[in-house]
PDB file of C-alpha atoms in Angstrom:
ATOM      1  CA  MET C 121      12.521  23.727  15.248  1.00 38.00           C
ATOM      2  CA  SER C 122      13.773  25.457  18.381  1.00 40.00           C
ATOM      3  CA  SER C 123      13.983  29.207  17.807  1.00 36.00           C
ATOM      4  CA  ARG C 124      16.433  29.559  20.684  1.00 38.00           C
ATOM      5  CA  LEU C 125      18.994  27.287  19.090  1.00 50.00           C
ATOM      6  CA  VAL C 126      18.684  29.089  15.784  1.00 45.00           C
ATOM      7  CA  SER C 127      18.434  32.706  16.828  1.00 39.00           C
ATOM      8  CA  HIS C 128      21.561  33.087  18.965  1.00 44.00           C
ATOM      9  CA  SER C 129      24.291  31.261  20.804  1.00 50.00           C
ATOM     10  CA  PRO C 130      22.290  29.323  23.385  1.00 54.00           C
ATOM     11  CA  SER C 131      22.785  29.818  27.071  1.00 62.00           C
ATOM     12  CA  PRO C 132      22.556  26.567  29.061  1.00 64.00           C
ATOM     13  CA  LEU C 133      20.035  28.233  31.338  1.00 61.00           C
ATOM     14  CA  ASP C 134      17.745  28.686  28.338  1.00 71.00           C
ATOM     15  CA  MET C 135      17.993  25.132  27.046  1.00 85.00           C
ATOM     16  CA  ARG C 136      15.924  22.072  27.801  1.00 91.00           C
ATOM     17  CA  VAL C 137      17.796  18.957  26.692  1.00 93.00           C
ATOM     18  CA  SER C 138      16.241  15.520  26.323  1.00 95.00           C
ATOM     19  CA  VAL C 139      18.508  12.449  26.504  1.00 96.00           C
ATOM     20  CA  VAL C 140      17.086   9.402  24.726  1.00 95.00           C
ATOM     21  CA  GLY C 141      18.267   5.911  23.894  1.00 92.00           C
ATOM     22  CA  SER C 142      17.519   2.253  24.424  1.00 87.00           C
ATOM     23  CA  LYS C 143      18.549   0.384  27.564  1.00 87.00           C
ATOM     24  CA  ASP C 144      19.036  -2.683  25.352  1.00 85.00           C
ATOM     25  CA  ILE C 145      22.222  -1.156  23.921  1.00 85.00           C
ATOM     26  CA  PRO C 146      25.265  -1.805  26.137  1.00 85.00           C
ATOM     27  CA  ARG C 147      26.415   1.171  28.232  1.00 90.00           C
ATOM     28  CA  VAL C 148      23.515   3.443  27.210  1.00 93.00           C
ATOM     29  CA  VAL C 149      21.874   3.515  30.638  1.00 92.00           C
ATOM     30  CA  GLN C 150      25.145   4.330  32.399  1.00 92.00           C
ATOM     31  CA  GLU C 151      26.104   6.869  29.742  1.00 93.00           C
ATOM     32  CA  SER C 152      22.721   8.616  29.997  1.00 94.00           C
ATOM     33  CA  ILE C 153      23.101   9.052  33.747  1.00 93.00           C
ATOM     34  CA  GLN C 154      26.616  10.448  33.378  1.00 93.00           C
ATOM     35  CA  LEU C 155      25.519  12.732  30.553  1.00 94.00           C
ATOM     36  CA  CYS C 156      22.591  14.144  32.525  1.00 94.00           C
ATOM     37  CA  ARG C 157      24.944  14.875  35.433  1.00 93.00           C
ATOM     38  CA  LEU C 158      27.280  16.686  33.049  1.00 93.00           C
ATOM     39  CA  LEU C 159      24.394  18.679  31.576  1.00 93.00           C
ATOM     40  CA  GLU C 160      23.139  19.666  35.014  1.00 91.00           C
ATOM     41  CA  MET C 161      26.641  20.704  36.068  1.00 90.00           C
ATOM     42  CA  GLN C 162      26.707  23.008  33.050  1.00 87.00           C
ATOM     43  CA  LYS C 163      23.285  24.385  34.050  1.00 87.00           C
ATOM     44  CA  TYR C 164      21.297  22.755  31.261  1.00 89.00           C
ATOM     45  CA  CYS C 165      17.805  21.529  32.080  1.00 91.00           C
ATOM     46  CA  ALA C 166      18.206  17.800  31.381  1.00 92.00           C
ATOM     47  CA  VAL C 167      15.417  15.251  30.944  1.00 91.00           C
ATOM     48  CA  ASN C 168      16.472  11.590  30.868  1.00 92.00           C
ATOM     49  CA  ARG C 169      14.101   9.681  28.597  1.00 90.00           C
ATOM     50  CA  VAL C 170      16.233   6.571  28.231  1.00 89.00           C
ATOM     51  CA  SER C 171      13.981   3.515  28.305  1.00 52.00           C
ATOM     52  CA  GLY C 172      13.227   2.434  31.840  1.00 46.00           C
ATOM     53  CA  GLN C 173      15.156   5.286  33.409  1.00 44.00           C
ATOM     54  CA  SER C 174      12.640   8.105  33.635  1.00 41.00           C
ATOM     55  CA  SER C 175       8.938   8.678  33.950  1.00 35.00           C
ATOM     56  CA  ALA C 176       9.390  11.188  31.124  1.00 38.00           C
ATOM     57  CA  GLU C 177       9.729   8.207  28.767  1.00 40.00           C
ATOM     58  CA  THR C 178       5.960   8.218  28.346  1.00 42.00           C
ATOM     59  CA  ASP C 179       5.842  11.978  27.761  1.00 50.00           C
ATOM     60  CA  ASP C 180       5.966  12.548  24.019  1.00 64.00           C
ATOM     61  CA  ASP C 181       5.470  16.319  24.118  1.00 77.00           C
ATOM     62  CA  TRP C 182       8.569  17.581  22.299  1.00 88.00           C
ATOM     63  CA  SER C 183       7.395  21.168  21.793  1.00 87.00           C
ATOM     64  CA  SER C 184       9.392  22.476  24.763  1.00 88.00           C
ATOM     65  CA  ILE C 185      12.604  20.561  23.943  1.00 92.00           C
ATOM     66  CA  ASP C 186      15.497  22.583  22.483  1.00 93.00           C
ATOM     67  CA  LEU C 187      17.933  19.722  21.891  1.00 95.00           C
ATOM     68  CA  VAL C 188      17.692  15.928  21.786  1.00 96.00           C
ATOM     69  CA  ILE C 189      20.834  13.908  22.484  1.00 96.00           C
ATOM     70  CA  VAL C 190      20.445  10.384  21.161  1.00 96.00           C
ATOM     71  CA  LEU C 191      22.637   7.661  22.658  1.00 95.00           C
ATOM     72  CA  GLY C 192      22.973   4.668  20.342  1.00 92.00           C
ATOM     73  CA  GLY C 193      23.411   4.111  16.642  1.00 89.00           C
ATOM     74  CA  ASP C 194      21.605   5.223  13.530  1.00 89.00           C
ATOM     75  CA  GLY C 195      18.694   2.937  14.383  1.00 90.00           C
ATOM     76  CA  SER C 196      18.164   4.832  17.628  1.00 92.00           C
ATOM     77  CA  ILE C 197      18.118   8.110  15.715  1.00 93.00           C
ATOM     78  CA  LEU C 198      15.590   6.745  13.212  1.00 93.00           C
ATOM     79  CA  ARG C 199      13.309   5.679  16.076  1.00 93.00           C
ATOM     80  CA  THR C 200      13.682   9.074  17.721  1.00 94.00           C
ATOM     81  CA  ALA C 201      12.815  10.903  14.490  1.00 95.00           C
ATOM     82  CA  ARG C 202       9.637   8.829  14.154  1.00 92.00           C
ATOM     83  CA  ARG C 203       8.819   9.372  17.802  1.00 92.00           C
ATOM     84  CA  MET C 204       9.111  13.154  17.513  1.00 94.00           C
ATOM     85  CA  ALA C 205       6.861  12.949  14.428  1.00 93.00           C
ATOM     86  CA  TYR C 206       5.712  16.416  13.373  1.00 94.00           C
ATOM     87  CA  THR C 207       7.410  18.211  16.287  1.00 94.00           C
ATOM     88  CA  GLN C 208      11.068  17.827  15.375  1.00 95.00           C
ATOM     89  CA  ALA C 209      13.808  19.169  17.658  1.00 95.00           C
ATOM     90  CA  PRO C 210      17.528  19.382  16.771  1.00 95.00           C
ATOM     91  CA  VAL C 211      19.373  16.101  17.330  1.00 96.00           C
ATOM     92  CA  LEU C 212      22.930  15.455  18.439  1.00 95.00           C
ATOM     93  CA  GLY C 213      23.808  11.803  17.863  1.00 93.00           C
ATOM     94  CA  VAL C 214      26.243  10.002  20.174  1.00 94.00           C
ATOM     95  CA  ASN C 215      27.498   6.772  18.624  1.00 90.00           C
ATOM     96  CA  MET C 216      27.220   3.831  21.002  1.00 87.00           C
ATOM     97  CA  GLY C 217      26.941   1.350  18.147  1.00 71.00           C
ATOM     98  CA  THR C 218      29.171   0.477  15.213  1.00 68.00           C
ATOM     99  CA  LEU C 219      29.029   2.425  11.951  1.00 68.00           C
ATOM    100  CA  GLY C 220      26.914   5.433  12.827  1.00 71.00           C
ATOM    101  CA  PHE C 221      26.565   7.899   9.928  1.00 79.00           C
ATOM    102  CA  LEU C 222      23.990   9.961  11.845  1.00 85.00           C
ATOM    103  CA  ALA C 223      25.402   9.353  15.310  1.00 84.00           C
ATOM    104  CA  ALA C 224      28.636  11.128  14.535  1.00 80.00           C
ATOM    105  CA  PHE C 225      29.992  11.930  18.009  1.00 87.00           C
ATOM    106  CA  PRO C 226      31.760   9.314  20.138  1.00 88.00           C
ATOM    107  CA  PRO C 227      30.989   9.644  23.870  1.00 90.00           C
ATOM    108  CA  ARG C 228      34.428  11.109  24.617  1.00 90.00           C
ATOM    109  CA  GLU C 229      33.666  14.108  22.363  1.00 90.00           C
ATOM    110  CA  VAL C 230      30.343  15.030  23.975  1.00 91.00           C
ATOM    111  CA  PRO C 231      31.820  17.527  26.517  1.00 91.00           C
ATOM    112  CA  VAL C 232      33.558  19.394  23.678  1.00 89.00           C
ATOM    113  CA  ALA C 233      30.365  19.322  21.601  1.00 89.00           C
ATOM    114  CA  LEU C 234      28.429  20.893  24.489  1.00 89.00           C
ATOM    115  CA  GLU C 235      31.093  23.595  24.795  1.00 87.00           C
ATOM    116  CA  ASN C 236      30.753  24.293  21.069  1.00 87.00           C
ATOM    117  CA  LEU C 237      27.003  24.612  21.489  1.00 86.00           C
ATOM    118  CA  ALA C 238      27.354  27.053  24.369  1.00 83.00           C
ATOM    119  CA  GLN C 239      29.767  29.140  22.290  1.00 85.00           C
ATOM    120  CA  GLY C 240      27.594  29.110  19.207  1.00 85.00           C
ATOM    121  CA  GLN C 241      30.118  27.053  17.229  1.00 86.00           C
ATOM    122  CA  PHE C 242      27.623  24.782  15.507  1.00 88.00           C
ATOM    123  CA  GLN C 243      25.178  24.646  12.646  1.00 89.00           C
ATOM    124  CA  LEU C 244      21.768  23.079  12.251  1.00 91.00           C
ATOM    125  CA  VAL C 245      21.432  21.076   9.046  1.00 89.00           C
ATOM    126  CA  GLU C 246      17.920  20.236   7.874  1.00 93.00           C
ATOM    127  CA  HIS C 247      17.184  16.917   6.197  1.00 94.00           C
ATOM    128  CA  LEU C 248      14.271  15.555   4.232  1.00 96.00           C
ATOM    129  CA  LEU C 249      11.543  13.619   6.007  1.00 97.00           C
ATOM    130  CA  PHE C 250       8.879  11.812   3.993  1.00 98.00           C
ATOM    131  CA  GLU C 251       5.378  10.483   4.395  1.00 98.00           C
ATOM    132  CA  CYS C 252       4.515   6.992   3.188  1.00 98.00           C
ATOM    133  CA  ARG C 253       0.874   5.965   2.820  1.00 98.00           C
ATOM    134  CA  ILE C 254      -0.651   2.686   1.655  1.00 98.00           C
ATOM    135  CA  ILE C 255      -3.922   3.148  -0.203  1.00 97.00           C
ATOM    136  CA  ARG C 256      -6.248   0.145  -0.457  1.00 96.00           C
ATOM    137  CA  ASP C 257      -9.688   0.340  -2.074  1.00 95.00           C
ATOM    138  CA  GLY C 258      -9.468   4.126  -2.014  1.00 95.00           C
ATOM    139  CA  LYS C 259      -8.679   4.356   1.707  1.00 97.00           C
ATOM    140  CA  CYS C 260      -5.417   4.919   3.558  1.00 98.00           C
ATOM    141  CA  ILE C 261      -4.871   1.785   5.644  1.00 97.00           C
ATOM    142  CA  LYS C 262      -1.367   2.576   6.918  1.00 97.00           C
ATOM    143  CA  GLU C 263       0.854   5.636   7.052  1.00 97.00           C
ATOM    144  CA  SER C 264       4.229   6.480   8.499  1.00 96.00           C
ATOM    145  CA  LEU C 265       6.761   9.273   8.717  1.00 97.00           C
ATOM    146  CA  GLY C 266      10.231   8.187   7.591  1.00 97.00           C
ATOM    147  CA  LEU C 267      13.789   9.452   7.439  1.00 96.00           C
ATOM    148  CA  ASN C 268      15.843   6.885   5.503  1.00 96.00           C
ATOM    149  CA  GLU C 269      13.773   4.970   2.999  1.00 97.00           C
ATOM    150  CA  THR C 270      10.626   3.236   1.862  1.00 98.00           C
ATOM    151  CA  THR C 271      11.291  -0.229   0.466  1.00 98.00           C
ATOM    152  CA  ILE C 272       9.014  -2.593  -1.403  1.00 98.00           C
ATOM    153  CA  VAL C 273      10.319  -6.132  -0.952  1.00 98.00           C
ATOM    154  CA  ALA C 274       9.175  -9.033  -3.153  1.00 97.00           C
ATOM    155  CA  GLY C 275       9.310 -11.512  -0.273  1.00 96.00           C
ATOM    156  CA  PRO C 276       8.352 -15.206  -0.241  1.00 95.00           C
ATOM    157  CA  PRO C 277       8.188 -17.218  -2.423  1.00 95.00           C
ATOM    158  CA  PHE C 278      10.953 -14.915  -3.666  1.00 92.00           C
ATOM    159  CA  SER C 279       9.906 -14.644  -7.274  1.00 94.00           C
ATOM    160  CA  MET C 280      10.330 -11.339  -9.074  1.00 95.00           C
ATOM    161  CA  ILE C 281       7.575  -8.728  -8.955  1.00 96.00           C
ATOM    162  CA  ASP C 282       6.629  -5.752 -11.112  1.00 96.00           C
ATOM    163  CA  ILE C 283       6.557  -2.301  -9.507  1.00 97.00           C
ATOM    164  CA  VAL C 284       4.939   0.450 -11.562  1.00 97.00           C
ATOM    165  CA  LEU C 285       6.175   3.958 -10.757  1.00 97.00           C
ATOM    166  CA  HIS C 286       3.998   7.026 -11.319  1.00 98.00           C
ATOM    167  CA  VAL C 287       5.388  10.545 -10.858  1.00 98.00           C
ATOM    168  CA  ASP C 288       2.800  13.292 -10.268  1.00 97.00           C
ATOM    169  CA  GLY C 289       0.204  10.953 -11.772  1.00 96.00           C
ATOM    170  CA  GLU C 290       2.223  10.184 -14.901  1.00 97.00           C
ATOM    171  CA  ARG C 291       3.465   6.664 -15.491  1.00 97.00           C
ATOM    172  CA  ALA C 292       7.267   6.710 -15.473  1.00 96.00           C
ATOM    173  CA  THR C 293       8.521   3.127 -15.633  1.00 95.00           C
ATOM    174  CA  THR C 294       8.076  -0.432 -14.435  1.00 95.00           C
ATOM    175  CA  TYR C 295      10.714  -2.097 -12.277  1.00 96.00           C
ATOM    176  CA  ARG C 296      10.928  -5.878 -12.430  1.00 95.00           C
ATOM    177  CA  GLY C 297      13.064  -7.559  -9.814  1.00 96.00           C
ATOM    178  CA  ASP C 298      13.291  -8.232  -6.090  1.00 97.00           C
ATOM    179  CA  GLY C 299      12.004  -4.841  -5.026  1.00 97.00           C
ATOM    180  CA  LEU C 300      12.655  -1.114  -4.999  1.00 98.00           C
ATOM    181  CA  ILE C 301      14.206   1.335  -2.519  1.00 98.00           C
ATOM    182  CA  VAL C 302      12.960   4.930  -2.420  1.00 98.00           C
ATOM    183  CA  SER C 303      15.618   6.670  -0.355  1.00 98.00           C
ATOM    184  CA  THR C 304      16.217  10.143   0.976  1.00 97.00           C
ATOM    185  CA  PRO C 305      19.711  11.635   0.727  1.00 96.00           C
ATOM    186  CA  ILE C 306      20.308  10.979   4.420  1.00 93.00           C
ATOM    187  CA  GLY C 307      19.328   7.359   3.773  1.00 94.00           C
ATOM    188  CA  SER C 308      21.596   7.072   0.746  1.00 95.00           C
ATOM    189  CA  THR C 309      24.384   5.662   2.953  1.00 90.00           C
ATOM    190  CA  ALA C 310      22.090   3.004   4.426  1.00 91.00           C
ATOM    191  CA  TYR C 311      20.192   0.241   2.556  1.00 94.00           C
ATOM    192  CA  ASN C 312      20.502   2.230  -0.674  1.00 95.00           C
ATOM    193  CA  LEU C 313      24.306   2.116  -0.522  1.00 93.00           C
ATOM    194  CA  SER C 314      24.303  -1.625   0.189  1.00 92.00           C
ATOM    195  CA  ALA C 315      22.109  -2.146  -2.874  1.00 94.00           C
ATOM    196  CA  GLY C 316      24.515  -0.274  -5.132  1.00 94.00           C
ATOM    197  CA  GLY C 317      22.779   3.095  -5.069  1.00 95.00           C
ATOM    198  CA  PRO C 318      24.601   6.447  -5.144  1.00 95.00           C
ATOM    199  CA  ILE C 319      25.734   8.523  -2.179  1.00 93.00           C
ATOM    200  CA  VAL C 320      23.810  11.812  -2.282  1.00 94.00           C
ATOM    201  CA  ARG C 321      24.752  14.766  -0.112  1.00 90.00           C
ATOM    202  CA  LYS C 322      22.381  14.472   2.806  1.00 84.00           C
ATOM    203  CA  ASP C 323      21.112  18.061   2.938  1.00 82.00           C
ATOM    204  CA  LEU C 324      19.735  17.940  -0.637  1.00 89.00           C
ATOM    205  CA  ASP C 325      16.000  17.719  -1.318  1.00 93.00           C
ATOM    206  CA  ALA C 326      15.670  14.636  -3.517  1.00 97.00           C
ATOM    207  CA  PHE C 327      14.541  11.029  -3.660  1.00 98.00           C
ATOM    208  CA  ILE C 328      16.736   8.172  -4.937  1.00 98.00           C
ATOM    209  CA  PHE C 329      15.118   5.183  -6.653  1.00 98.00           C
ATOM    210  CA  THR C 330      17.306   2.070  -6.482  1.00 97.00           C
ATOM    211  CA  PRO C 331      15.983  -1.240  -7.855  1.00 97.00           C
ATOM    212  CA  LEU C 332      16.831  -4.448  -6.039  1.00 96.00           C
ATOM    213  CA  ASN C 333      18.360  -7.005  -8.401  1.00 94.00           C
ATOM    214  CA  PRO C 334      16.572  -5.652 -11.482  1.00 93.00           C
ATOM    215  CA  HIS C 335      15.722  -8.070 -14.278  1.00 89.00           C
ATOM    216  CA  THR C 336      16.995  -5.633 -16.935  1.00 83.00           C
ATOM    217  CA  LEU C 337      20.273  -3.744 -16.849  1.00 77.00           C
ATOM    218  CA  THR C 338      18.532  -0.595 -18.094  1.00 78.00           C
ATOM    219  CA  ASN C 339      16.873  -0.189 -14.675  1.00 82.00           C
ATOM    220  CA  ARG C 340      19.496   1.976 -12.995  1.00 89.00           C
ATOM    221  CA  PRO C 341      19.279   4.197  -9.888  1.00 94.00           C
ATOM    222  CA  VAL C 342      17.461   7.480 -10.570  1.00 95.00           C
ATOM    223  CA  ILE C 343      17.471  10.724  -8.562  1.00 96.00           C
ATOM    224  CA  ASP C 344      14.436  13.016  -8.756  1.00 97.00           C
ATOM    225  CA  SER C 345      13.053  16.067  -6.985  1.00 96.00           C
ATOM    226  CA  SER C 346      11.403  15.772  -3.580  1.00 97.00           C
ATOM    227  CA  SER C 347       8.780  18.315  -4.684  1.00 96.00           C
ATOM    228  CA  ARG C 348       6.995  15.616  -6.691  1.00 97.00           C
ATOM    229  CA  GLU C 349       4.604  12.923  -5.481  1.00 98.00           C
ATOM    230  CA  TYR C 350       5.431   9.293  -6.189  1.00 98.00           C
ATOM    231  CA  GLU C 351       3.095   6.336  -6.407  1.00 98.00           C
ATOM    232  CA  LEU C 352       4.211   2.697  -6.504  1.00 98.00           C
ATOM    233  CA  LEU C 353       1.821   0.021  -7.666  1.00 97.00           C
ATOM    234  CA  VAL C 354       2.453  -3.732  -7.412  1.00 95.00           C
ATOM    235  CA  PRO C 355      -0.150  -5.433  -9.643  1.00 96.00           C
ATOM    236  CA  ARG C 356       0.778  -8.992  -8.619  1.00 96.00           C
ATOM    237  CA  PRO C 357       2.594  -9.061  -5.283  1.00 97.00           C
ATOM    238  CA  ASN C 358       3.906 -12.289  -3.783  1.00 97.00           C
ATOM    239  CA  PRO C 359       2.185 -13.603  -0.644  1.00 97.00           C
ATOM    240  CA  GLY C 360       5.158 -12.226   1.320  1.00 97.00           C
ATOM    241  CA  SER C 361       5.500  -8.858  -0.438  1.00 98.00           C
ATOM    242  CA  THR C 362       5.742  -6.006   2.051  1.00 98.00           C
ATOM    243  CA  CYS C 363       6.263  -2.268   2.343  1.00 98.00           C
ATOM    244  CA  VAL C 364       8.990  -1.372   4.832  1.00 98.00           C
ATOM    245  CA  VAL C 365       9.763   2.099   6.218  1.00 97.00           C
ATOM    246  CA  ASP C 366      13.122   2.611   7.928  1.00 96.00           C
ATOM    247  CA  GLY C 367      13.455  -1.100   8.620  1.00 94.00           C
ATOM    248  CA  VAL C 368       9.958  -1.487  10.103  1.00 95.00           C
ATOM    249  CA  VAL C 369       7.247  -3.372   8.198  1.00 97.00           C
ATOM    250  CA  LEU C 370       4.423  -0.961   7.447  1.00 97.00           C
ATOM    251  CA  ALA C 371       2.087  -3.501   5.822  1.00 97.00           C
ATOM    252  CA  SER C 372       1.846  -6.574   3.642  1.00 98.00           C
ATOM    253  CA  LEU C 373       0.809  -5.770   0.077  1.00 98.00           C
ATOM    254  CA  THR C 374      -2.222  -7.091  -1.772  1.00 97.00           C
ATOM    255  CA  PRO C 375      -3.093  -6.671  -5.474  1.00 96.00           C
ATOM    256  CA  GLY C 376      -4.145  -3.105  -6.220  1.00 93.00           C
ATOM    257  CA  ASP C 377      -2.420  -1.489  -3.229  1.00 96.00           C
ATOM    258  CA  ARG C 378      -0.802   1.863  -3.945  1.00 97.00           C
ATOM    259  CA  VAL C 379       2.259   3.012  -1.987  1.00 98.00           C
ATOM    260  CA  CYS C 380       2.417   6.818  -2.015  1.00 98.00           C
ATOM    261  CA  VAL C 381       5.596   8.683  -1.045  1.00 98.00           C
ATOM    262  CA  ARG C 382       5.937  12.440  -0.695  1.00 98.00           C
ATOM    263  CA  LYS C 383       7.976  15.022   1.162  1.00 98.00           C
ATOM    264  CA  ALA C 384       6.781  15.760   4.692  1.00 97.00           C
ATOM    265  CA  ILE C 385       6.360  19.284   6.000  1.00 96.00           C
ATOM    266  CA  PRO C 386       8.733  19.010   9.006  1.00 95.00           C
ATOM    267  CA  LYS C 387      12.464  18.548   8.563  1.00 96.00           C
ATOM    268  CA  PHE C 388      14.821  16.324  10.517  1.00 96.00           C
ATOM    269  CA  ILE C 389      17.504  18.533  12.081  1.00 95.00           C
ATOM    270  CA  LEU C 390      21.040  17.418  12.899  1.00 92.00           C
ATOM    271  CA  VAL C 391      23.506  19.392  14.972  1.00 91.00           C
ATOM    272  CA  GLU C 392      26.947  19.643  13.384  1.00 86.00           C
ATOM    273  CA  THR C 393      30.004  21.286  14.913  1.00 81.00           C
ATOM    274  CA  CYS C 394      33.114  22.551  13.182  1.00 71.00           C
ATOM    275  CA  SER C 395      34.915  19.312  14.108  1.00 65.00           C
ATOM    276  CA  HIS C 396      32.320  17.036  12.461  1.00 64.00           C
ATOM    277  CA  GLY C 397      31.544  17.929   8.880  1.00 66.00           C
ATOM    278  CA  TYR C 398      29.881  15.869   6.170  1.00 72.00           C
ATOM    279  CA  TYR C 399      33.006  14.691   4.361  1.00 73.00           C
ATOM    280  CA  ARG C 400      34.869  13.862   7.553  1.00 74.00           C
ATOM    281  CA  THR C 401      32.020  11.519   8.437  1.00 73.00           C
ATOM    282  CA  LEU C 402      32.178   9.858   5.022  1.00 76.00           C
ATOM    283  CA  ARG C 403      35.954   9.448   5.233  1.00 78.00           C
ATOM    284  CA  GLU C 404      35.819   7.895   8.678  1.00 74.00           C
ATOM    285  CA  LYS C 405      32.730   5.711   8.274  1.00 72.00           C
ATOM    286  CA  LEU C 406      33.451   4.443   4.765  1.00 75.00           C
ATOM    287  CA  GLY C 407      37.190   4.184   5.190  1.00 73.00           C
ATOM    288  CA  TRP C 408      37.841   6.642   2.395  1.00 73.00           C
ATOM    289  CA  GLY C 409      41.596   7.089   2.185  1.00 64.00           C
ATOM    290  CA  GLY C 410      43.253   8.412  -0.885  1.00 59.00           C
ATOM    291  CA  ASP C 411      46.806   9.604  -1.129  1.00 52.00           C
ATOM    292  CA  MET C 412      47.453  12.264  -3.741  1.00 44.00           C
ATOM    293  CA  ARG C 413      51.089  11.220  -3.928  1.00 48.00           C
ATOM    294  CA  THR C 414      51.829   8.836  -6.760  1.00 44.00           C
ATOM    295  CA  SER C 415      54.964   6.940  -7.515  1.00 41.00           C
ATOM    296  CA  SER C 416      57.009   8.285 -10.388  1.00 41.00           C
ATOM    297  CA  GLY C 417      57.615   6.304 -13.575  1.00 41.00           C
TER     298      GLY C 417
END
């Protein structure tokens, strides 16, 4: 984490800002150029890493970066978190997509957000990152850092599978159905929410276990501590059974594979300003209304 952002109100002259995004998203290339001009006008040191726009795209040394501005949607932020790996810098997400729980700022609000940063009117909120490893024949064959979720999917021929959950080495339960989502709180509004899982405040340290179309109604979503280590075993996977991390296939599963999930040491860090709090984002993105006035009678 950048000590300069945390220790005092940052001066633009002190800050190195990296602008990232994908040129495949409409308007991102143009927006990145305009944003870098704005940053340079305000005396920030700006590095444009948007795909195809800068030679810095191939430079994955994030240790000197104080702030990352991600242009795109939540998918772009997930890719950026994985790309930064164990050297996480604070992220300000600019929503160039549709829903955007993580990319909270529309482009028109970026100048105000930068003013808030310069004036120290912001907070850095840390979020859980996890490590997912696939163990086969006693060896780790695949591993990945994730932000949203690990999912085991039954896959073709689309028959139900059993998933045995162990917590700190103790057998907890067996899920029978189409799969299982192991979500972080920040991922609780993603695939987990679509599958009927709970919304969990995103700065909590916990994992959410949400079964996909469980065979028994007693298999309900469960929330447990992130301080524990979780192991998922699929004794008889389908030919198409896979382990997916943040929407990217990590590996196909074979009998005896163990999927291990645990909290990672680094944290994912989001920049929030006074104008963009947690519940405002939920209200706007989920269409939460609610009128306390009720008709009489």
